[in-house]
Short mmCIF file of C-alpha atoms in Angstrom, two decimals:
data_model
loop_
_atom_site.label_atom_id
_atom_site.label_comp_id
_atom_site.label_asym_id
_atom_site.label_seq_id
_atom_site.Cartn_x
_atom_site.Cartn_y
_atom_site.Cartn_z
CA MET A 1 30.36 -36.23 11.77
CA SER A 2 27.26 -36.97 13.80
CA GLU A 3 24.13 -34.86 13.74
CA ARG A 4 23.57 -32.22 16.36
CA LYS A 5 19.87 -33.07 16.69
CA VAL A 6 19.45 -36.81 16.41
CA LEU A 7 16.14 -37.86 14.87
CA ASN A 8 16.73 -41.58 14.28
CA LYS A 9 17.99 -43.49 17.27
CA TYR A 10 19.42 -46.98 17.33
CA TYR A 11 17.30 -49.74 18.84
CA PRO A 12 19.03 -53.08 19.35
CA PRO A 13 17.33 -56.29 18.16
CA ASP A 14 16.63 -57.47 21.71
CA PHE A 15 14.96 -54.18 22.74
CA ASP A 16 11.77 -54.66 24.79
CA PRO A 17 9.86 -51.46 25.69
CA THR A 18 7.84 -53.26 28.37
CA GLN A 19 10.95 -53.70 30.49
CA ILE A 20 11.51 -49.94 30.79
CA PRO A 21 10.83 -48.93 34.41
CA LYS A 22 8.06 -46.41 34.91
CA LEU A 23 8.62 -43.34 37.02
CA LYS A 24 6.52 -43.28 40.13
CA GLY A 25 5.71 -39.76 41.20
CA PRO A 26 2.96 -37.90 43.00
CA LYS A 27 -0.45 -37.98 41.45
CA ASN A 28 -0.79 -34.21 41.18
CA ARG A 29 2.74 -33.04 40.62
CA THR A 30 3.58 -29.54 39.36
CA PHE A 31 5.35 -28.66 36.12
CA THR A 32 7.38 -25.55 35.36
CA ILE A 33 6.26 -24.12 32.02
CA ARG A 34 6.50 -20.74 30.30
CA ILE A 35 3.21 -19.03 29.56
CA MET A 36 1.83 -15.59 28.69
CA ALA A 37 -0.63 -13.62 30.77
CA PRO A 38 -4.11 -14.43 29.40
CA PHE A 39 -5.66 -11.05 30.32
CA ASN A 40 -4.83 -7.62 31.75
CA MET A 41 -4.55 -7.61 35.51
CA ARG A 42 -3.26 -5.51 38.39
CA CYS A 43 -1.24 -6.88 41.27
CA GLY A 44 -3.12 -6.71 44.59
CA THR A 45 0.07 -6.16 46.61
CA CYS A 46 2.00 -3.41 44.82
CA GLY A 47 -0.49 -2.24 42.18
CA GLU A 48 1.73 -3.17 39.22
CA TYR A 49 -0.13 -3.47 35.92
CA ILE A 50 0.45 -6.75 34.08
CA TYR A 51 -0.63 -6.61 30.48
CA LYS A 52 -1.96 -9.43 28.33
CA GLY A 53 0.82 -11.32 26.57
CA LYS A 54 3.57 -10.76 29.14
CA LYS A 55 5.68 -13.91 29.56
CA PHE A 56 6.20 -15.69 32.86
CA ASN A 57 7.82 -18.86 34.17
CA SER A 58 4.84 -20.47 35.90
CA ARG A 59 4.00 -23.59 37.83
CA LYS A 60 1.15 -25.72 36.53
CA GLU A 61 -0.96 -28.24 38.38
CA THR A 62 -4.22 -30.08 37.79
CA VAL A 63 -7.19 -29.06 39.94
CA GLU A 64 -8.52 -32.00 41.89
CA ASN A 65 -12.21 -32.97 41.90
CA GLU A 66 -13.10 -30.32 39.31
CA THR A 67 -13.83 -31.05 35.65
CA TYR A 68 -16.06 -29.74 32.87
CA LEU A 69 -17.58 -32.28 30.47
CA GLY A 70 -14.69 -34.62 31.19
CA LEU A 71 -12.01 -31.95 30.66
CA HIS A 72 -9.45 -31.37 33.39
CA ILE A 73 -9.01 -27.87 34.77
CA HIS A 74 -5.45 -26.61 35.28
CA ARG A 75 -4.19 -23.99 37.70
CA PHE A 76 -1.20 -21.70 37.09
CA TYR A 77 0.97 -19.78 39.53
CA ILE A 78 3.00 -16.74 38.44
CA LYS A 79 4.92 -14.03 40.30
CA CYS A 80 4.52 -10.29 40.05
CA PRO A 81 7.52 -8.80 38.19
CA ARG A 82 7.76 -5.97 40.76
CA CYS A 83 7.03 -7.36 44.22
CA VAL A 84 7.33 -11.11 43.47
CA ALA A 85 3.88 -11.74 44.95
CA GLU A 86 2.18 -14.94 43.83
CA ILE A 87 -0.79 -14.72 41.45
CA SER A 88 -2.92 -17.73 40.58
CA PHE A 89 -5.54 -18.32 37.89
CA LYS A 90 -7.10 -21.40 36.31
CA THR A 91 -8.67 -22.43 33.04
CA ASP A 92 -12.40 -21.88 32.42
CA PRO A 93 -13.44 -24.18 29.53
CA GLU A 94 -17.11 -23.38 30.07
CA ASN A 95 -16.58 -19.77 28.96
CA THR A 96 -13.43 -20.49 26.90
CA ASP A 97 -11.49 -18.15 29.16
CA TYR A 98 -9.36 -18.01 32.31
CA ALA A 99 -10.63 -17.32 35.82
CA LEU A 100 -8.50 -15.25 38.20
CA GLU A 101 -8.35 -16.75 41.69
CA ALA A 102 -6.00 -14.79 43.97
CA GLY A 103 -3.18 -12.25 44.08
CA ALA A 104 -4.53 -9.72 41.53
CA THR A 105 -7.65 -8.11 40.11
CA ARG A 106 -8.70 -8.36 36.52
CA ASN A 107 -9.03 -5.08 34.59
CA PHE A 108 -12.44 -3.99 33.33
CA GLU A 109 -13.39 -5.38 29.90
CA ALA A 110 -16.60 -3.96 28.42
CA ALA A 111 -17.21 -6.73 25.88
CA ARG A 112 -16.73 -9.47 28.46
CA THR A 113 -19.01 -7.72 30.96
CA ALA A 114 -21.75 -7.21 28.36
CA ALA A 115 -21.59 -10.88 27.35
CA GLU A 116 -21.88 -11.96 30.98
CA LEU A 117 -24.90 -9.69 31.56
CA ASP A 118 -26.67 -11.01 28.45
CA LYS A 119 -26.00 -14.54 29.56
CA LYS A 120 -27.41 -13.85 33.04
CA GLU A 121 -30.56 -12.24 31.64
CA GLN A 122 -31.16 -15.16 29.30
CA GLN A 123 -30.63 -17.57 32.16
CA GLN A 124 -33.19 -15.73 34.29
CA ILE A 125 -35.76 -15.80 31.49
CA ASP A 126 -35.23 -19.51 30.95
CA ASP A 127 -35.66 -20.21 34.68
CA GLU A 128 -38.90 -18.19 34.84
CA GLU A 129 -40.34 -19.93 31.78
CA ALA A 130 -39.45 -23.33 33.20
CA ASN A 131 -41.30 -22.62 36.46
CA ASN A 132 -44.23 -20.49 35.20
CA PRO A 133 -46.21 -21.55 32.07
CA MET A 134 -48.10 -18.20 31.96
CA LYS A 135 -44.78 -16.40 31.64
CA VAL A 136 -44.05 -18.40 28.48
CA LEU A 137 -47.38 -17.27 26.97
CA GLU A 138 -46.71 -13.61 27.86
CA ASN A 139 -43.22 -13.71 26.30
CA ARG A 140 -44.57 -15.24 23.09
CA THR A 141 -47.29 -12.56 22.89
CA LYS A 142 -44.69 -9.81 23.32
CA GLN A 143 -42.47 -11.32 20.63
CA SER A 144 -45.33 -11.59 18.12
CA ARG A 145 -46.44 -7.99 18.85
CA THR A 146 -42.86 -6.74 18.36
CA GLU A 147 -42.56 -8.61 15.06
CA MET A 148 -45.82 -7.09 13.77
CA GLU A 149 -44.65 -3.58 14.66
CA ARG A 150 -41.34 -4.09 12.88
CA ILE A 151 -43.11 -5.39 9.77
CA GLU A 152 -45.40 -2.34 9.70
CA GLN A 153 -42.42 0.02 10.05
CA LEU A 154 -40.65 -1.77 7.20
CA GLU A 155 -43.71 -1.44 4.93
CA GLU A 156 -43.99 2.29 5.71
CA LEU A 157 -40.35 2.80 4.79
CA ARG A 158 -40.84 0.94 1.52
CA ASP A 159 -43.90 3.05 0.61
CA LEU A 160 -41.99 6.24 1.45
CA ASN A 161 -39.05 5.23 -0.72
CA ALA A 162 -41.33 4.27 -3.62
CA ARG A 163 -43.10 7.64 -3.34
CA HIS A 164 -39.90 9.68 -3.49
CA CYS A 165 -37.95 7.49 -5.90
CA LYS A 166 -39.99 7.41 -9.11
CA VAL A 167 -37.06 7.07 -11.47
CA ASP A 168 -37.13 5.02 -14.67
CA HIS A 169 -33.63 3.63 -15.01
CA GLU A 170 -34.05 2.68 -18.67
CA ASN A 171 -35.06 6.23 -19.66
CA LEU A 172 -32.20 7.62 -17.60
CA ILE A 173 -29.65 5.43 -19.38
CA LYS A 174 -31.15 6.24 -22.80
CA SER A 175 -31.04 9.99 -22.15
CA HIS A 176 -27.43 9.72 -21.06
CA GLN A 177 -26.53 7.88 -24.28
CA ASP A 178 -28.35 10.46 -26.42
CA PHE A 179 -26.55 13.29 -24.65
CA SER A 180 -23.15 11.66 -25.23
CA GLU A 181 -23.93 11.20 -28.95
CA ILE A 182 -24.98 14.85 -29.31
CA MET A 183 -21.81 16.04 -27.59
CA THR A 184 -19.66 13.85 -29.85
CA LYS A 185 -21.38 15.23 -32.95
CA LEU A 186 -20.91 18.84 -31.80
CA GLN A 187 -17.25 18.20 -31.11
CA GLU A 188 -16.73 16.79 -34.61
CA GLU A 189 -18.48 19.82 -36.17
CA GLN A 190 -16.29 22.21 -34.19
CA ASP A 191 -13.16 20.38 -35.31
CA GLU A 192 -14.24 20.58 -38.96
CA GLU A 193 -14.94 24.31 -38.68
CA LEU A 194 -11.54 24.87 -37.08
CA VAL A 195 -9.75 23.01 -39.89
CA ARG A 196 -11.79 24.87 -42.55
CA SER A 197 -10.96 28.26 -41.00
CA LEU A 198 -7.25 27.46 -40.87
CA PHE A 199 -6.86 26.33 -44.50
CA SER A 200 -9.50 28.46 -46.25
CA GLY A 201 -7.23 31.54 -46.76
CA ASP A 202 -4.23 29.65 -48.23
CA LYS A 203 -6.02 28.19 -51.26
CA SER A 204 -5.06 29.26 -54.75
CA GLU A 205 -7.35 29.68 -57.76
CA GLU A 206 -7.25 25.97 -58.53
CA GLY A 207 -8.28 25.05 -54.99
CA TYR A 208 -4.95 23.57 -53.88
CA ILE A 209 -2.89 24.62 -50.90
CA LYS A 210 0.26 26.47 -51.77
CA ARG A 211 3.34 24.95 -50.19
CA LEU A 212 5.98 27.21 -48.73
CA HIS A 213 9.63 26.47 -49.47
CA ASP A 214 11.93 25.77 -46.57
CA SER A 215 14.99 27.87 -45.90
CA ASP A 216 17.23 24.85 -46.61
CA ASP A 217 15.72 24.49 -50.06
CA ASP A 218 16.42 28.15 -50.75
CA ASP A 219 20.05 27.70 -49.77
CA GLU A 220 20.38 24.65 -52.00
CA ASP A 221 18.78 26.41 -54.95
CA ASN A 222 20.87 29.56 -54.57
CA ASP A 223 24.35 28.05 -54.67
CA GLU A 224 25.74 30.86 -56.87
CA PRO A 225 28.84 32.62 -55.44
CA LYS A 226 28.23 36.01 -53.87
CA PHE A 227 31.47 37.49 -55.28
CA LYS A 228 32.48 36.98 -58.90
CA ILE A 229 36.16 37.01 -59.81
CA PRO A 230 36.78 38.79 -63.11
CA LYS A 231 38.34 36.83 -65.92
CA GLY A 232 42.12 36.95 -66.31
CA VAL A 233 42.70 37.55 -62.57
CA LYS A 234 44.22 34.91 -60.29
CA PRO A 235 42.74 34.39 -56.81
CA THR A 236 46.15 34.90 -55.17
CA ASP A 237 46.69 38.32 -56.73
CA ILE A 238 44.48 39.97 -54.15
CA LEU A 239 46.65 38.45 -51.35
CA THR A 240 49.75 39.86 -52.99
CA GLU A 241 48.21 43.32 -53.23
CA VAL A 242 47.14 43.19 -49.58
CA CYS A 243 50.56 42.13 -48.38
CA ALA A 244 52.16 44.91 -50.44
CA GLN A 245 50.13 47.49 -48.59
CA LEU A 246 51.25 46.23 -45.14
CA PRO A 247 54.39 47.43 -43.42
CA ILE A 248 57.41 45.28 -44.19
CA THR A 249 58.24 44.92 -40.49
CA ILE A 250 54.99 43.09 -39.79
CA ILE A 251 55.58 40.65 -42.64
CA TYR A 252 59.14 39.88 -41.48
CA MET A 253 57.93 39.46 -37.92
CA TYR A 254 55.47 36.71 -38.88
CA ARG A 255 58.03 35.05 -41.18
CA TYR A 256 60.61 35.02 -38.36
CA ARG A 257 58.04 33.53 -36.01
CA ALA A 258 57.19 30.81 -38.55
CA GLN A 259 60.89 29.93 -39.01
CA ILE A 260 61.38 29.57 -35.25
CA LEU A 261 58.42 27.22 -35.07
CA GLY A 262 59.61 25.26 -38.07
CA ILE A 263 56.59 26.10 -40.17
CA THR A 264 56.82 26.83 -43.84
CA ALA A 265 53.96 29.27 -44.30
CA SER A 266 52.53 30.23 -47.61
CA LEU A 267 51.33 33.65 -48.64
CA GLY A 268 47.73 32.69 -47.90
CA GLU A 269 48.62 31.70 -44.34
CA TYR A 270 50.42 35.03 -43.83
CA TYR A 271 47.29 36.75 -45.03
CA PHE A 272 45.30 34.79 -42.44
CA TYR A 273 47.57 35.97 -39.62
CA LEU A 274 47.69 39.56 -40.93
CA THR A 275 43.93 39.90 -41.35
CA PRO A 276 43.53 41.96 -38.10
CA TYR A 277 45.77 44.68 -39.59
CA LEU A 278 43.65 45.17 -42.72
#
């Protein structure tokens, strides 16, 4: 099975790339490419807002007789998504940006406007200094005066901070360590006093702590029977006496029930069943 995307193509032994005919087209032909809007803009026809990053199918062409440091400048044509009006803009390599030409107005951008104003002011200063030598001397005098004022303000701030911040860091650290040691010692003394107060009342004459016996130990030690059977009396005699005191009908009833169930009950088991009647 062949590959869907062929990477290695077959070249016959007699292949000569110089014999491939070259396409002859117009010098400045247009290409259809897909781009994203480079900035926020508003359509001049319908007022639709077009945000930065919106994708368009655009036409690209190279601007004739216009370059910057040997770089070609390209122009793009897009259509408004609402009214299908044509909008054109081109690259601006001098400012590393795009320049809007027609069909829309660029939205206000504070950072871009501030950069442009700073650039214009610097350009004006450079032009004045290039044409007027006295202006260069005045600007240098102003810069030196401004630097001296800033240095004086910095020294005043340093003196003020030194006046208010007379702290010895070594003494501060040492006092903190001493305080932590004192607190640790007090805590240990309190713990010792607490232990002494808990175990001081339970000491015997010899100075040892008296241990209390657990309830389990008491049960194990006292294993003597609570009821003593007199000598010469069988344990089953009491069951016989109890059964003799019961009505005969109750005894026969339980015996009949045991025979139906197929159980051979002893006298002790009858006593167990007849216990509620005692």
